[in-house]
Each structure stands twice: as structure tokens, then as C-alpha cells.
Amino acid sequence: MKTIPTLLAVSLAAVSTMLVSCDSKQEQARERSLENKADALEEQAKATKKEGEQHADAIEDAKKINDLNAEATRKEAEAKAEALKREAEATREQK
């Protein structure tokens, strides 16, 4: 006699689980919408990261160019200074 109530309880639990696990069309649409939104956010994150990397690369490239320009400016200034020193020496020698 105990087996019938037990079987009924198990059957009821199984049916309840099946009913709960079935998503309605609205729930499926909501899940699709959330999944699409998450996908769009992931794509935006990838694009943002790529843009940031490109910007960082541009800054590094500009720094290299600036370093080269600074070095060229130093060499030019040194050459002008040396020319002025030679001119000063030549002027002193004219005494």
C-alpha cells in the first residue's frame, strides 16, 4: 500500500519538473534577447580593446619619432655650437 503514494509522489515530482523546465515562448525570446545583448557587448569590448591597442601603438610610434627628432635637434645644436666656438676662437686669434 505504501508503494502507491510513493509512486504518485515520484510521478508528481517528475511532471512538476518537466513543466517547470519547459520555457515559454516569452522566456525563450527574453533569453535570446539577453544573449544577443551579451554578444553585442562582447563585440564592443573587442573593438574597444583593439582601438586602445592601436592608440597605444600610435603613441609609441610618435614617441620614437619624437626621440629621433630630439636626437637630431641635439646633434644640430651641437654642430652649431661647435661652429660658433670655432668662430670665437678665430675672432680671438685676430688680435
Coordinates of C-alpha atoms in Angstrom, one line a residue:
M1 CA 0.0 0.0 0.0
K2 CA 2.9 2.3 0.6
T3 CA 4.1 2.0 -2.9
I4 CA 1.1 3.7 -4.5
P5 CA 1.5 7.0 -2.6
T6 CA 5.3 6.8 -3.2
L7 CA 4.7 6.3 -6.9
L8 CA 2.2 9.1 -7.0
A9 CA 4.7 11.4 -5.3
V10 CA 7.5 10.5 -7.6
S11 CA 5.3 10.9 -10.7
L12 CA 4.0 14.2 -9.4
A13 CA 7.6 15.4 -8.9
A14 CA 8.6 14.3 -12.4
V15 CA 5.7 16.0 -14.0
S16 CA 6.3 19.2 -12.0
T17 CA 10.0 19.2 -13.0
M18 CA 9.0 18.7 -16.7
L19 CA 6.6 21.6 -16.5
V20 CA 9.0 23.9 -14.8
S21 CA 11.8 23.1 -17.2
C22 CA 9.8 24.0 -20.3
D23 CA 10.4 27.6 -21.1
S24 CA 7.6 29.6 -22.5
K25 CA 8.0 31.4 -25.8
Q26 CA 8.3 34.7 -23.9
E27 CA 11.0 33.3 -21.8
Q28 CA 12.9 31.9 -24.8
A29 CA 12.6 35.3 -26.5
R30 CA 13.9 37.0 -23.4
E31 CA 16.8 34.6 -23.2
R32 CA 17.6 35.2 -26.9
S33 CA 17.4 39.0 -26.3
L34 CA 19.8 38.8 -23.4
E35 CA 22.2 36.5 -25.3
N36 CA 22.2 39.0 -28.3
K37 CA 22.8 41.9 -25.9
A38 CA 25.7 40.0 -24.3
D39 CA 27.2 39.2 -27.7
A40 CA 26.9 42.8 -28.7
L41 CA 28.7 43.9 -25.5
E42 CA 31.5 41.4 -26.1
E43 CA 31.9 42.7 -29.7
Q44 CA 32.0 46.2 -28.3
A45 CA 34.7 45.1 -25.8
K46 CA 36.8 43.6 -28.5
A47 CA 36.5 46.8 -30.6
T48 CA 37.4 49.0 -27.6
K49 CA 40.4 46.9 -26.8
K50 CA 41.6 46.9 -30.5
E51 CA 41.1 50.7 -30.7
G52 CA 43.0 51.2 -27.4
E53 CA 45.9 49.0 -28.7
Q54 CA 46.0 51.0 -31.9
H55 CA 46.1 54.2 -30.0
A56 CA 48.9 53.0 -27.7
D57 CA 50.9 51.8 -30.8
A58 CA 50.4 55.3 -32.3
I59 CA 51.7 56.9 -29.1
E60 CA 54.7 54.6 -29.0
D61 CA 55.4 55.4 -32.7
A62 CA 55.1 59.1 -32.1
K63 CA 57.5 58.8 -29.1
K64 CA 60.0 57.0 -31.4
I65 CA 59.7 59.8 -33.9
N66 CA 59.9 62.4 -31.2
D67 CA 63.0 60.7 -29.8
L68 CA 64.6 60.7 -33.3
N69 CA 63.7 64.4 -33.7
A70 CA 65.1 65.2 -30.3
E71 CA 68.3 63.4 -31.1
A72 CA 68.6 65.2 -34.5
T73 CA 67.9 68.6 -32.8
R74 CA 70.7 67.8 -30.2
K75 CA 73.2 67.0 -33.0
E76 CA 72.2 70.1 -34.9
A77 CA 72.6 72.3 -31.8
E78 CA 76.0 70.6 -31.0
A79 CA 77.2 71.3 -34.6
K80 CA 76.1 74.9 -34.4
A81 CA 77.7 75.4 -31.0
E82 CA 81.0 73.9 -32.3
A83 CA 80.8 76.2 -35.4
L84 CA 80.3 79.2 -33.0
K85 CA 83.2 78.1 -30.8
R86 CA 85.5 77.8 -33.8
E87 CA 84.3 81.3 -35.0
A88 CA 85.0 82.7 -31.5
E89 CA 88.5 81.2 -31.5
A90 CA 89.1 82.6 -34.9
T91 CA 88.0 86.0 -33.7
R92 CA 90.3 85.8 -30.7
E93 CA 93.2 84.8 -32.9
Q94 CA 92.7 88.0 -35.0
K95 CA 94.0 90.2 -32.0

